[in-house]
PDB file of C-alpha atoms and ligand atoms in Angstrom:
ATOM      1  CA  UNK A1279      -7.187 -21.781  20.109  1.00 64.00           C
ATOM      2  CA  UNK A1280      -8.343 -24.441  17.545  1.00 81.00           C
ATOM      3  CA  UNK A1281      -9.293 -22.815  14.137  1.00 95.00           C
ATOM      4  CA  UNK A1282     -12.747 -22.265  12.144  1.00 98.00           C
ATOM      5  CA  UNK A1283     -12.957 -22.386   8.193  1.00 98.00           C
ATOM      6  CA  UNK A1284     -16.495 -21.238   6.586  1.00 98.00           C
ATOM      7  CA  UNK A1285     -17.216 -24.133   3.816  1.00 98.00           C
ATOM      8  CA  UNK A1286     -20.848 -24.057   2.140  1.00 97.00           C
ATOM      9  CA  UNK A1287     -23.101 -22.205   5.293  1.00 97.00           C
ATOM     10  CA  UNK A1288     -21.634 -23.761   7.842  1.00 98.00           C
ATOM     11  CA  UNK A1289     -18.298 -22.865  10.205  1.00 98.00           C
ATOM     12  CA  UNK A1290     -16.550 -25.960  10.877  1.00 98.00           C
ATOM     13  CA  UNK A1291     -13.483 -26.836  12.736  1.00 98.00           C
ATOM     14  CA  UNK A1292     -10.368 -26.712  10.809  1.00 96.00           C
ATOM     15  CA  UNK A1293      -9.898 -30.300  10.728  1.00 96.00           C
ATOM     16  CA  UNK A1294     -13.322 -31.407   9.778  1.00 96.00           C
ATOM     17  CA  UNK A1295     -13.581 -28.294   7.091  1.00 98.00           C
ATOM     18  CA  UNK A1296     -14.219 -30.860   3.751  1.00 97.00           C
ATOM     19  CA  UNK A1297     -15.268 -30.235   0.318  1.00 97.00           C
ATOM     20  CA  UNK A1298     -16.969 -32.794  -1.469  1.00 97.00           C
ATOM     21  CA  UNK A1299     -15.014 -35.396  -3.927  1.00 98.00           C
ATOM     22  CA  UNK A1300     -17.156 -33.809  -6.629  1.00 98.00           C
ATOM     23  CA  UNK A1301     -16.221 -30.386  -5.799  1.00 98.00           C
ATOM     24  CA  UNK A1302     -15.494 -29.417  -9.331  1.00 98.00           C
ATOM     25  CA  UNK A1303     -12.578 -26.924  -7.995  1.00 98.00           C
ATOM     26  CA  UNK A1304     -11.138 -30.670  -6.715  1.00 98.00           C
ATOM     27  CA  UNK A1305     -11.623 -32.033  -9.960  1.00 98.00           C
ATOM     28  CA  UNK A1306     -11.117 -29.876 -13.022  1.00 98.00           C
ATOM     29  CA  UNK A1307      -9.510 -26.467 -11.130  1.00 98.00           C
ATOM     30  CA  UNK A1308     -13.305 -24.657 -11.757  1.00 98.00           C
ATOM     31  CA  UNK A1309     -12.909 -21.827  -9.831  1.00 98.00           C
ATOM     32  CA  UNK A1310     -11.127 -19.075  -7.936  1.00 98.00           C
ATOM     33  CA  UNK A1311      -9.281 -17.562  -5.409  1.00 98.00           C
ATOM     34  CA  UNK A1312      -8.728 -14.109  -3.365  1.00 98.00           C
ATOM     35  CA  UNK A1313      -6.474 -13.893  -0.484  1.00 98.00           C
ATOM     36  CA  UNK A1314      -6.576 -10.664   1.317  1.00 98.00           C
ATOM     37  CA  UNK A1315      -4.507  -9.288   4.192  1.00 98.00           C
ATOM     38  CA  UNK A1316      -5.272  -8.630   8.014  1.00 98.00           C
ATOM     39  CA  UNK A1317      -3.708  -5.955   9.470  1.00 97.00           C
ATOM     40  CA  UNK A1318      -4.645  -5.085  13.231  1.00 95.00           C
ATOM     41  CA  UNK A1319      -7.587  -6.935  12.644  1.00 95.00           C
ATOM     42  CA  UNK A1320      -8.540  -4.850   9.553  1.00 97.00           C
ATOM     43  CA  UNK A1321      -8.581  -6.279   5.992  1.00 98.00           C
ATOM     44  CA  UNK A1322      -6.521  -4.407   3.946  1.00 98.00           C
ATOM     45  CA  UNK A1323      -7.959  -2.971   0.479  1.00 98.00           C
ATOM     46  CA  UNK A1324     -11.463  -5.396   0.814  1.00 98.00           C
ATOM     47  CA  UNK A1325     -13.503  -3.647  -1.993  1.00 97.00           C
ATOM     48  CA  UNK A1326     -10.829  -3.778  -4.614  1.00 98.00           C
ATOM     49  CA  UNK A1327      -9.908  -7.933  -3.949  1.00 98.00           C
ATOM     50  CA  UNK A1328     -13.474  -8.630  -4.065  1.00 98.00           C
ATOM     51  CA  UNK A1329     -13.396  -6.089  -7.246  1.00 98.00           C
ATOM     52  CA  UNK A1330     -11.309  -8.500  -8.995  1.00 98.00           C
ATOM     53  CA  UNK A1331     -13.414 -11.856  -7.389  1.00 98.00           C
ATOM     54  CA  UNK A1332     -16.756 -10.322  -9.532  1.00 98.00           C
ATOM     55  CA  UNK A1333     -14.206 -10.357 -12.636  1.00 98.00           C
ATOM     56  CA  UNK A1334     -12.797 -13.500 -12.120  1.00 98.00           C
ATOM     57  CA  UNK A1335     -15.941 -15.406 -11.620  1.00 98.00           C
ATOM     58  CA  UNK A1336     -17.342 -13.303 -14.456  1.00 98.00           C
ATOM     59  CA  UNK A1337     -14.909 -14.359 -17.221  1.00 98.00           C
ATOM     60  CA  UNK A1338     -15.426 -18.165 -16.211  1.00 98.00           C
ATOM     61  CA  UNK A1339     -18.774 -17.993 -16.127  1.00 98.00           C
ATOM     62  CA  UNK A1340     -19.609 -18.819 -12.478  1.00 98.00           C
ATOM     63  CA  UNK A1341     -22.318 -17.089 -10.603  1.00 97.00           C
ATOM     64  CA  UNK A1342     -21.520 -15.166  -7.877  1.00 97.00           C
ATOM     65  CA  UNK A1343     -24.464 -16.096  -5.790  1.00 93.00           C
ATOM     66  CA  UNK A1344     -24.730 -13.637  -3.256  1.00 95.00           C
ATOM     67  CA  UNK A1345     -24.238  -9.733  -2.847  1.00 96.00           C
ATOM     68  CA  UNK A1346     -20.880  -8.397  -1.523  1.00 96.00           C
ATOM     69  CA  UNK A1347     -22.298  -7.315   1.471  1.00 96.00           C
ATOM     70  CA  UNK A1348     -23.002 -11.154   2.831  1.00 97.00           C
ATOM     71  CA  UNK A1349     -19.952 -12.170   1.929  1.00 98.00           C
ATOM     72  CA  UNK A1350     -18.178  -9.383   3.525  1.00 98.00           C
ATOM     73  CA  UNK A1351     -20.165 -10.620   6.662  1.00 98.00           C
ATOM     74  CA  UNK A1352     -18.627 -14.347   6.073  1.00 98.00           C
ATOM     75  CA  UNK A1353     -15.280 -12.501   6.360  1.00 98.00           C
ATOM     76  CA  UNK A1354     -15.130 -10.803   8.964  1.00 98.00           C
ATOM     77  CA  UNK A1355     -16.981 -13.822  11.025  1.00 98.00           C
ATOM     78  CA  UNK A1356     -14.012 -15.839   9.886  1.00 98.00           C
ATOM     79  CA  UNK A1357     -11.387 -13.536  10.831  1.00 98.00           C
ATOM     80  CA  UNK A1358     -13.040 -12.664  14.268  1.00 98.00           C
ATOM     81  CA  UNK A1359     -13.603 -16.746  15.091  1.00 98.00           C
ATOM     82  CA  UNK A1360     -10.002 -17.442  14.154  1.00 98.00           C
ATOM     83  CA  UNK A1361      -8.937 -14.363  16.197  1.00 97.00           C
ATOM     84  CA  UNK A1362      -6.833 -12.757  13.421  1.00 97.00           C
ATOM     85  CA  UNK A1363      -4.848  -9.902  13.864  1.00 97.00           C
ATOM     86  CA  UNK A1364      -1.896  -9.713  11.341  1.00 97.00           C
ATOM     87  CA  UNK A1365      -2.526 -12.615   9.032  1.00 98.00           C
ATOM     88  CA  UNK A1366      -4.579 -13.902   5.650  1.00 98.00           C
ATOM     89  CA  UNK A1367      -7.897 -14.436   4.597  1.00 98.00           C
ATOM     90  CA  UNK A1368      -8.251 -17.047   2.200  1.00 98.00           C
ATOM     91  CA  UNK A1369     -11.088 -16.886  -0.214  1.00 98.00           C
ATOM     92  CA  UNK A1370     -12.028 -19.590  -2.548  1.00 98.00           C
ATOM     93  CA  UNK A1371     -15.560 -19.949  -4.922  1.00 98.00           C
ATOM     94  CA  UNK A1372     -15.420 -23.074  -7.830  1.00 98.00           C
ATOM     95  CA  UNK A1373     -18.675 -24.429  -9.474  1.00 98.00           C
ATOM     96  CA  UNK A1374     -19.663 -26.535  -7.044  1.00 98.00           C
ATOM     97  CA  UNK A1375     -20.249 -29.835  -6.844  1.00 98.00           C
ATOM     98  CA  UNK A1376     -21.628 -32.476  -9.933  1.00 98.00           C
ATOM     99  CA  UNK A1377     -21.543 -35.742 -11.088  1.00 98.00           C
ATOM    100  CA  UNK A1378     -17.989 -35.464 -13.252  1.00 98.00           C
ATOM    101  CA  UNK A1379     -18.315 -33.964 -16.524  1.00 98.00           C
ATOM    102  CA  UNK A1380     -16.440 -31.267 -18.340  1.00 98.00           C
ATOM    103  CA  UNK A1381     -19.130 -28.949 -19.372  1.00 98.00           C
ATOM    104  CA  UNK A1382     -21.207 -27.140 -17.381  1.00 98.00           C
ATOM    105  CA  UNK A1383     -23.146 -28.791 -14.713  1.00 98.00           C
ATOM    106  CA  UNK A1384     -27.217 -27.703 -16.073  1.00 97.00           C
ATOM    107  CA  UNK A1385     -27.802 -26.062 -12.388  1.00 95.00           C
ATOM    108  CA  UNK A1386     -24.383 -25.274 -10.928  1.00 97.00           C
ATOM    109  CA  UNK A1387     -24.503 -24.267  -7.315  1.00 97.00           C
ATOM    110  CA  UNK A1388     -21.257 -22.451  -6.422  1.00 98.00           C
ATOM    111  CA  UNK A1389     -19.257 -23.410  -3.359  1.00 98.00           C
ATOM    112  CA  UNK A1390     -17.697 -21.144  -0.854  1.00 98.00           C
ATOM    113  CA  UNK A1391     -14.557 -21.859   1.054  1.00 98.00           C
ATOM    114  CA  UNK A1392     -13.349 -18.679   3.667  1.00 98.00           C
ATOM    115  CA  UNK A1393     -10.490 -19.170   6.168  1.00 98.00           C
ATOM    116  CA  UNK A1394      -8.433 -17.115   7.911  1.00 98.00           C
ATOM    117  CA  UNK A1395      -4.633 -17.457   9.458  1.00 97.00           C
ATOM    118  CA  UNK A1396      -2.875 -15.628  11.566  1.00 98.00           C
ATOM    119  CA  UNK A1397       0.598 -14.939   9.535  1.00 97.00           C
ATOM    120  CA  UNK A1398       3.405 -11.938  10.203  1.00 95.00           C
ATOM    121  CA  UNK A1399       4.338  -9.697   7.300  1.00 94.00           C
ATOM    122  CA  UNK A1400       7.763 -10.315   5.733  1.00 95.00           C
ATOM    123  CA  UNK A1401      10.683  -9.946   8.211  1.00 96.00           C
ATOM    124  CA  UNK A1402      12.825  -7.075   9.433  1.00 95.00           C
ATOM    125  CA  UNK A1403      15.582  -9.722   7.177  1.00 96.00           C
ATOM    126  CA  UNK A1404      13.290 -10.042   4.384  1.00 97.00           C
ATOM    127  CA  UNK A1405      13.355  -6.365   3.979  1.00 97.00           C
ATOM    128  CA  UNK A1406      16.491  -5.413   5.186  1.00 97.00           C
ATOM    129  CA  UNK A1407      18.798  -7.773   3.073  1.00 98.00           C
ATOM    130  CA  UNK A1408      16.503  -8.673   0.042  1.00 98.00           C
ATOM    131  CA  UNK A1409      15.726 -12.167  -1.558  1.00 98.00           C
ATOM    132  CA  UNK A1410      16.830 -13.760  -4.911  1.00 98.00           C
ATOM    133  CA  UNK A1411      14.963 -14.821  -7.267  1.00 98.00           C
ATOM    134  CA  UNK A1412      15.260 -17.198 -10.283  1.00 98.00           C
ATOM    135  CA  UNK A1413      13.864 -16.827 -13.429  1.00 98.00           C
ATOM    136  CA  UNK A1414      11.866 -19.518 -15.637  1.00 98.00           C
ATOM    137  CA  UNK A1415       9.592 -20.301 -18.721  1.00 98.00           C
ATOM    138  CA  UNK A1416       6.265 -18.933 -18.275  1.00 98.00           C
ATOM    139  CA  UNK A1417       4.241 -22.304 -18.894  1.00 98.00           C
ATOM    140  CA  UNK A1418       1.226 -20.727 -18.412  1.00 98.00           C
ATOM    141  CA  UNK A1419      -2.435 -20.218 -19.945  1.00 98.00           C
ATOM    142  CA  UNK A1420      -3.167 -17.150 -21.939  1.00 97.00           C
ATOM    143  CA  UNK A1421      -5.617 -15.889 -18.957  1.00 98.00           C
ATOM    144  CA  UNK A1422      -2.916 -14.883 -16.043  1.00 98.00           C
ATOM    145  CA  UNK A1423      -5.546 -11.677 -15.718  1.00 98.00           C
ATOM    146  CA  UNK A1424      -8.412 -14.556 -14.101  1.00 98.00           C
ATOM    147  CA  UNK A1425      -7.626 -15.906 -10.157  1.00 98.00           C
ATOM    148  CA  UNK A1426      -7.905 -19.583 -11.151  1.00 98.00           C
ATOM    149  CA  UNK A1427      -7.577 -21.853  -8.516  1.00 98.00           C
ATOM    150  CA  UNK A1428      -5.679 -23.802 -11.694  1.00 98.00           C
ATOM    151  CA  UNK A1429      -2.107 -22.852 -10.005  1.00 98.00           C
ATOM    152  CA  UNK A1430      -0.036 -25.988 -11.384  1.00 98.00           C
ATOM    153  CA  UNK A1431       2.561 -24.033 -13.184  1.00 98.00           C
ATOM    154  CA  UNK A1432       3.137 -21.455 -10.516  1.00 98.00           C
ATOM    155  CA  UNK A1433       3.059 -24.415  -7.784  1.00 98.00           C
ATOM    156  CA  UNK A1434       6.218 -25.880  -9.648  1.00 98.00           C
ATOM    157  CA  UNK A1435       7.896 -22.767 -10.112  1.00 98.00           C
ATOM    158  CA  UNK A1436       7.640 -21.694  -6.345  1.00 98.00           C
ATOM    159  CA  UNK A1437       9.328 -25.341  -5.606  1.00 98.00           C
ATOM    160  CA  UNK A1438      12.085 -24.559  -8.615  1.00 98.00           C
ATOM    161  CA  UNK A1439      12.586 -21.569  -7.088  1.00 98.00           C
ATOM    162  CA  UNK A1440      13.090 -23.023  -3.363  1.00 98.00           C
ATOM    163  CA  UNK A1441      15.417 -26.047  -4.773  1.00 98.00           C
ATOM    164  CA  UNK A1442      17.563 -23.368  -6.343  1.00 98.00           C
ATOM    165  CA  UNK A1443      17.894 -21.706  -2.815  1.00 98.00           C
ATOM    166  CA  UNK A1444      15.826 -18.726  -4.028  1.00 98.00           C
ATOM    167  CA  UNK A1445      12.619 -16.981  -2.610  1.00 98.00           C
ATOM    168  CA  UNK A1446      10.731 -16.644  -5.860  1.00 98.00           C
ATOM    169  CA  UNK A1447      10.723 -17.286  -9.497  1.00 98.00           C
ATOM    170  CA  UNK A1448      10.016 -14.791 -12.260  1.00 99.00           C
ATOM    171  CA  UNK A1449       8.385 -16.209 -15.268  1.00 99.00           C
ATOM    172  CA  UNK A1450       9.355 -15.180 -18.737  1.00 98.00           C
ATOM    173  CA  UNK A1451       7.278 -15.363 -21.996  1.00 98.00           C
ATOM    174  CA  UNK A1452       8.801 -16.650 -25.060  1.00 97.00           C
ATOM    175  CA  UNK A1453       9.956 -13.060 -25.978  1.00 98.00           C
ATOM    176  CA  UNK A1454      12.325 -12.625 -23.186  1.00 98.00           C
ATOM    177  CA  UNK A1455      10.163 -10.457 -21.508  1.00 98.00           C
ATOM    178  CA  UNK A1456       9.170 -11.689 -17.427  1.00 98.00           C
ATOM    179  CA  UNK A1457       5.511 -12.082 -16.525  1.00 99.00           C
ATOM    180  CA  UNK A1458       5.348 -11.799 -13.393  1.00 98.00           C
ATOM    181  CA  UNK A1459       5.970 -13.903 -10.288  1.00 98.00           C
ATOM    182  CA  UNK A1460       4.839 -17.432  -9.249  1.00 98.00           C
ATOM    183  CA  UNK A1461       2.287 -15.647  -6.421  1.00 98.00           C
ATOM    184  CA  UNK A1462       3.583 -11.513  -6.971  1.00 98.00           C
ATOM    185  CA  UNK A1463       4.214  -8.971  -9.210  1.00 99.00           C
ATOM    186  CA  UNK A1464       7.107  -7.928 -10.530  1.00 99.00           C
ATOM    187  CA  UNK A1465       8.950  -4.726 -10.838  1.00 99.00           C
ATOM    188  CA  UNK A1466      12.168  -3.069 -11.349  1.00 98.00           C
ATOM    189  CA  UNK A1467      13.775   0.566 -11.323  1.00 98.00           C
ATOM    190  CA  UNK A1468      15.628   1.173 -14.719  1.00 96.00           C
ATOM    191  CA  UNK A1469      18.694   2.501 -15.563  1.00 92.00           C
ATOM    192  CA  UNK A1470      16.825   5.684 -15.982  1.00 95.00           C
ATOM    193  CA  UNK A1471      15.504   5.697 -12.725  1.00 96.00           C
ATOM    194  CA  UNK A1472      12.133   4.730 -13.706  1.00 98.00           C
ATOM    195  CA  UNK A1473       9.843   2.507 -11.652  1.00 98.00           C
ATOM    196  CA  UNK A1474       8.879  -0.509 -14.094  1.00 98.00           C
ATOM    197  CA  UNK A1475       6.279  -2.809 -14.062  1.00 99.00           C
ATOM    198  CA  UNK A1476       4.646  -5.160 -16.486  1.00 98.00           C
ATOM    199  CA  UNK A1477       1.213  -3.312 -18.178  1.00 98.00           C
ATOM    200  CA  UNK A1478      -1.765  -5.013 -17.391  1.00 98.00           C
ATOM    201  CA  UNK A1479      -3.144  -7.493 -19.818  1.00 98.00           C
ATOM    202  CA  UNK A1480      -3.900 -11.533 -20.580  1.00 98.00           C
ATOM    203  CA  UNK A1481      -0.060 -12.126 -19.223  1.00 98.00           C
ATOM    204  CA  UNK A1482       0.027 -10.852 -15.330  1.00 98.00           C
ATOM    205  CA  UNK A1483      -2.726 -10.536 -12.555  1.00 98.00           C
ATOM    206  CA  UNK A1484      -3.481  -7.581 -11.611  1.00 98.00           C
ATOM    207  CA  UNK A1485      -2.258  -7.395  -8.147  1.00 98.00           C
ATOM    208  CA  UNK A1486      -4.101  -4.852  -5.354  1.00 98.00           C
ATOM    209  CA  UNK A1487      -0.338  -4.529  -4.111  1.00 98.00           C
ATOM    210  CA  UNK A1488       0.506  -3.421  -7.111  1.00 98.00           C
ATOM    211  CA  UNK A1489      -2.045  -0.734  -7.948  1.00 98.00           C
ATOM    212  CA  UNK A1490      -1.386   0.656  -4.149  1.00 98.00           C
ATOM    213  CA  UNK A1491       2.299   0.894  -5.166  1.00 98.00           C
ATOM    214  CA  UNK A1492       1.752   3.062  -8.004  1.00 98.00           C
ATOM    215  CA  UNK A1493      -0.470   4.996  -6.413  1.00 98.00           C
ATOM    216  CA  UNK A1494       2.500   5.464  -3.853  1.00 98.00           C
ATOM    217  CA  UNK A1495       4.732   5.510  -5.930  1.00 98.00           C
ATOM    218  CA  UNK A1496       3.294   8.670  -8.215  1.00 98.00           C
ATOM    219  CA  UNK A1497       1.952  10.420  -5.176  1.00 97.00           C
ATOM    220  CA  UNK A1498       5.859  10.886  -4.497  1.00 97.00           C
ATOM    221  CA  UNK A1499       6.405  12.431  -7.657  1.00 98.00           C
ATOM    222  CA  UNK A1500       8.258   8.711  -9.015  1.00 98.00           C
ATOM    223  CA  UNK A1501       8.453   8.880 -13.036  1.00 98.00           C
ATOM    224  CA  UNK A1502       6.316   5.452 -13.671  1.00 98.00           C
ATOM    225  CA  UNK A1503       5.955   3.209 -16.796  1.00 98.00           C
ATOM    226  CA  UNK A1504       4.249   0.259 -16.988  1.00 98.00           C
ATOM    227  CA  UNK A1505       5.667  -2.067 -19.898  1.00 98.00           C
ATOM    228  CA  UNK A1506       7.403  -5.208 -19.970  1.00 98.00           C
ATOM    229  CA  UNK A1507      10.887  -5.700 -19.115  1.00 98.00           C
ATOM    230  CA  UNK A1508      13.653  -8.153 -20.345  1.00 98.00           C
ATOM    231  CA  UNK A1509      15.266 -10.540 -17.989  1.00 98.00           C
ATOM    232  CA  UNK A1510      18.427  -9.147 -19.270  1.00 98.00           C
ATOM    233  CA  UNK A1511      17.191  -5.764 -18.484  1.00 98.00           C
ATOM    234  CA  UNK A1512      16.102  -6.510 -15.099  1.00 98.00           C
ATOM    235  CA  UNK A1513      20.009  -8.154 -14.069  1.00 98.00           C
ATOM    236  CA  UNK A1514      21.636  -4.620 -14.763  1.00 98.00           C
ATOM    237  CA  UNK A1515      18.576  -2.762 -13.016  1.00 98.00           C
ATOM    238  CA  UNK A1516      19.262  -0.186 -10.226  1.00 98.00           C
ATOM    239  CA  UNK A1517      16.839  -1.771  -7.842  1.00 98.00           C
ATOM    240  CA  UNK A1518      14.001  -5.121  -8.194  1.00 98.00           C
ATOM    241  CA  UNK A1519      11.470  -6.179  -6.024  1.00 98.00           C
ATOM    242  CA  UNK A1520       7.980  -8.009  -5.956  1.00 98.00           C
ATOM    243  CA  UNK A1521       4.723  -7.254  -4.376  1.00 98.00           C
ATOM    244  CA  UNK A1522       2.109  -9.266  -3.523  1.00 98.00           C
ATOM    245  CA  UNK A1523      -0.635  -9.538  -0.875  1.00 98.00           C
ATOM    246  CA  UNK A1524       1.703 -11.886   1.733  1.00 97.00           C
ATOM    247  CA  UNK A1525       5.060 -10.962   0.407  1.00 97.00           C
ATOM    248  CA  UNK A1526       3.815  -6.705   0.552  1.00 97.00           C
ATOM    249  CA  UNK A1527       6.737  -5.141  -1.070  1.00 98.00           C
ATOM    250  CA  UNK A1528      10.273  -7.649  -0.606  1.00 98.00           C
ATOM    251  CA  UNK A1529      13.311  -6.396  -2.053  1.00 98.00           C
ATOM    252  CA  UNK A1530      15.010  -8.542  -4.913  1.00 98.00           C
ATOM    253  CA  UNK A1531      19.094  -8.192  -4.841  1.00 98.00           C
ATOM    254  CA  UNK A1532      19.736 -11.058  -7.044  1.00 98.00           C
ATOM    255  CA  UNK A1533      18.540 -12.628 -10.135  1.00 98.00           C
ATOM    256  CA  UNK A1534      19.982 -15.754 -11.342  1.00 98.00           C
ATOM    257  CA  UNK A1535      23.163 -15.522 -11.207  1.00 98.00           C
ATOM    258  CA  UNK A1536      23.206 -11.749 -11.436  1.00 98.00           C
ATOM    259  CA  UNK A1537      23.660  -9.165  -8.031  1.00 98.00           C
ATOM    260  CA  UNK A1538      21.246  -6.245  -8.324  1.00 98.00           C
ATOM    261  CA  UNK A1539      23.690  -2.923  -8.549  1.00 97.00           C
ATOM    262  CA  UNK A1540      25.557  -3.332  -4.783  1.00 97.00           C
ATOM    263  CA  UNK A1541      23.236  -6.499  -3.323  1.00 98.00           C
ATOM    264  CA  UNK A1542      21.328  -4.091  -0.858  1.00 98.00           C
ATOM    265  CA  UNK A1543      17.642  -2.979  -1.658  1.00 98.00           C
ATOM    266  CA  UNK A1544      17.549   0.048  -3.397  1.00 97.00           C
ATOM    267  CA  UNK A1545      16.335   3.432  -2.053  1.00 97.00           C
ATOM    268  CA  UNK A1546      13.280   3.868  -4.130  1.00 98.00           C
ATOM    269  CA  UNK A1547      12.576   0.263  -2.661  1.00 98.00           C
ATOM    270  CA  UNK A1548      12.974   1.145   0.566  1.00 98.00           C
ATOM    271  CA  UNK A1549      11.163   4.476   0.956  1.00 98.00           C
ATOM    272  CA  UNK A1550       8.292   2.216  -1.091  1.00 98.00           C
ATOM    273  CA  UNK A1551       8.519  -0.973   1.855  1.00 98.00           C
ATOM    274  CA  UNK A1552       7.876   2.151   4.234  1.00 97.00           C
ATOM    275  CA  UNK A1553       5.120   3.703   2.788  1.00 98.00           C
ATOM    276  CA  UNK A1554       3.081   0.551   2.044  1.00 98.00           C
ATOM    277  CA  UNK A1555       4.002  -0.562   5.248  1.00 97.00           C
ATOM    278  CA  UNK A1556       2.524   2.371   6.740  1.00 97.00           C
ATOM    279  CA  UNK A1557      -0.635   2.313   4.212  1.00 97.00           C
ATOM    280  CA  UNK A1558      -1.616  -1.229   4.949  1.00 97.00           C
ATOM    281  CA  UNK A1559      -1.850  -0.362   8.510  1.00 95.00           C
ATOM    282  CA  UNK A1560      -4.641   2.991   7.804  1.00 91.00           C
ATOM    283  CA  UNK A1561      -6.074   1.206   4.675  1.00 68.00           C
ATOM    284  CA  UNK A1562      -8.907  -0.433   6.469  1.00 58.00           C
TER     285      UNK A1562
HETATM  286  N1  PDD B2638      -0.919 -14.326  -4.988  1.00 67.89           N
HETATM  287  N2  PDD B2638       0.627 -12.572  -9.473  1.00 67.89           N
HETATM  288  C1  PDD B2638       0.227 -13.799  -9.100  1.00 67.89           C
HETATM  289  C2  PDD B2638       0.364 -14.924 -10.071  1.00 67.89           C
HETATM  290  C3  PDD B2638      -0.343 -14.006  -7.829  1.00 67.89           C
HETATM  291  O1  PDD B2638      -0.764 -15.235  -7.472  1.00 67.89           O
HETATM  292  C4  PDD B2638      -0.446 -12.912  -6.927  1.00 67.89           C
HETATM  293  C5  PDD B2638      -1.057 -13.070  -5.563  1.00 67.89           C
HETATM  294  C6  PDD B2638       0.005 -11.652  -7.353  1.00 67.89           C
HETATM  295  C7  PDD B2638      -0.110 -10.425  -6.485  1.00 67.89           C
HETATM  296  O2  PDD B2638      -1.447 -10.033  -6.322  1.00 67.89           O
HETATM  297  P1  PDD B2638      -1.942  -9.270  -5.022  1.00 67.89           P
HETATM  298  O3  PDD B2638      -1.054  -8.086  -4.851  1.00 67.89           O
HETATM  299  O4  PDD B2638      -3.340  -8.903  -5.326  1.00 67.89           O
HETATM  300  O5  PDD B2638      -1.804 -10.234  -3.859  1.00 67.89           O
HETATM  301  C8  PDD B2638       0.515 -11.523  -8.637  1.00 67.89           C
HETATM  302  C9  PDD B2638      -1.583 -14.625  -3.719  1.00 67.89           C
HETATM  303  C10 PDD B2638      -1.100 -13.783  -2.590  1.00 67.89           C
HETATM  304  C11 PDD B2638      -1.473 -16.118  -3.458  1.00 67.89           C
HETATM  305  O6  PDD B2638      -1.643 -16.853  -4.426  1.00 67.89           O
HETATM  306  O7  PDD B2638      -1.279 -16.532  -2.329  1.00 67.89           O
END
């Protein structure tokens, strides 16, 4: 079955779906991205992704030029032509297209990009044995919060973390403390027993995976804080994972060098993998 992409009115085949040279995401990075899940044909948590689209294009500045609704409709057209069941929706809006200039263009016009994939969640492996992850300099901008399509930094740290033999890499600011991931969230369980993850704020995104985990997460009575963490604090954690809208929730076992208490997920982890497992398949 050959696949569809959505790009400025029109569905085209994959393989003919363009953007202009002058695209202004092509050139200068102007815009941003949402990539939600399919589950049984369903997407997964749809209001609060496009939520966070409206905020994104707010703080840049770029008009989001038609009502949810329609673009809802755009969705689901590109999910049902690609014949999605378990996959990704990919969502991208920039500026549009103008003759090459930094500022502005004086009547901007804002491009739309939708396609969808068909993609499996993370293995039986993934989330029986865990992944490592490597840690690295955040080299980021001081706006993590926006969905910029400007992913440079987080595009070289996914292939550091790859060369290294790793799954992910976790960022960390200049005070020690991690970010986030290159393309999740981050989290540990402290010595404590407390469920950790970085507050929101300039420095992470704030994931949809990660505001269903917590609501998971306290609806099973788990004692919660959300504050950074310390890269030294996350090697002698009692459990790590990340979450993100392709990755769900994938157990971390080692950091660096560093094996995560035994080098099995945890069992806050686990009963967590279960329950948003279960959640993404009712959360239409
Ligand atoms: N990435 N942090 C970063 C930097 C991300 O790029 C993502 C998502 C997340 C998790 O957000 P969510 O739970 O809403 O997916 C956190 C997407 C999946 C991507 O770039 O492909």
């Amino acid at each position: 079955m050959s696949r569809v992409a959505y790009v400025n009115g029109r569905y085209l085949p994959h393989r003919l779906a363009a953007v202009h040279v002058e695209d202004r995401g092509y050139q200068f990075a102007d815009g941003v991205y949402e990539v939600i899940a399919v589950r049984r044909g369903v997407l997964v948590d749809a209001e609060a992704h496009l939520e966070r689209l409206e905020y994104s294009l707010g703080e840049l500045r770029i008009a989001m030029d038609r009502s949810r609704r329609a673009l809802v409709v755009v969705i689901h057209e590109t999910v049902r032509r690609n014949r999605v069941r378990e996959g990704i929706v990919y969502i991208q809006m920039t500026r549009g297209t103008a003759r090459r200039d930094h500022g502005f263009p004086a009547a901007p016009q804002t491009a739309l990009v939708v396609m969808a994939r068909s993609q499996s969640p993370p293995s039986r492996q993934i989330v029986e044995d865990g992944i490592k992850v490597i840690t690295t300099p955040d080299m980021r901008w001081e706006r993590c919060d926006i969905k910029s399509v400007s992913l440079l930094p987080n595009v070289l740290v996914k292939q550091l973390a790859r060369d290294a033999g790793a799954q992910e890499g976790w960022m960390v600011r200049a005070d020690g403390t991690v970010s986030e991931g290159s393309s999740t969230n981050a989290w540990i369980v402290d010595s404590e027993g407390k469920l950790v993850t970085r507050n929101l704020g300039n420095a992470i995104l704030s994931g949809i995976t990660r505001r269903a985990i917590l609501d998971l997460a306290s609806s099973e009575g788990v004692e919660i804080v959300e504050r950074p963490f310390t890269v030294a604090e996350a090697k002698a954690a009692r459990e790590a994972f990340m979450t993100s809208t392709t990755a769900y929730l994938s157990p971390v076992v080692q950091i660096d060098d560093s094996i995560i208490a035994n080098g099995k997920p945890g069992h806050l982890t686990s009963l967590l993998v279960e329950l948003y497992d279960s959640y993404t398949l009712s959360a239409g």
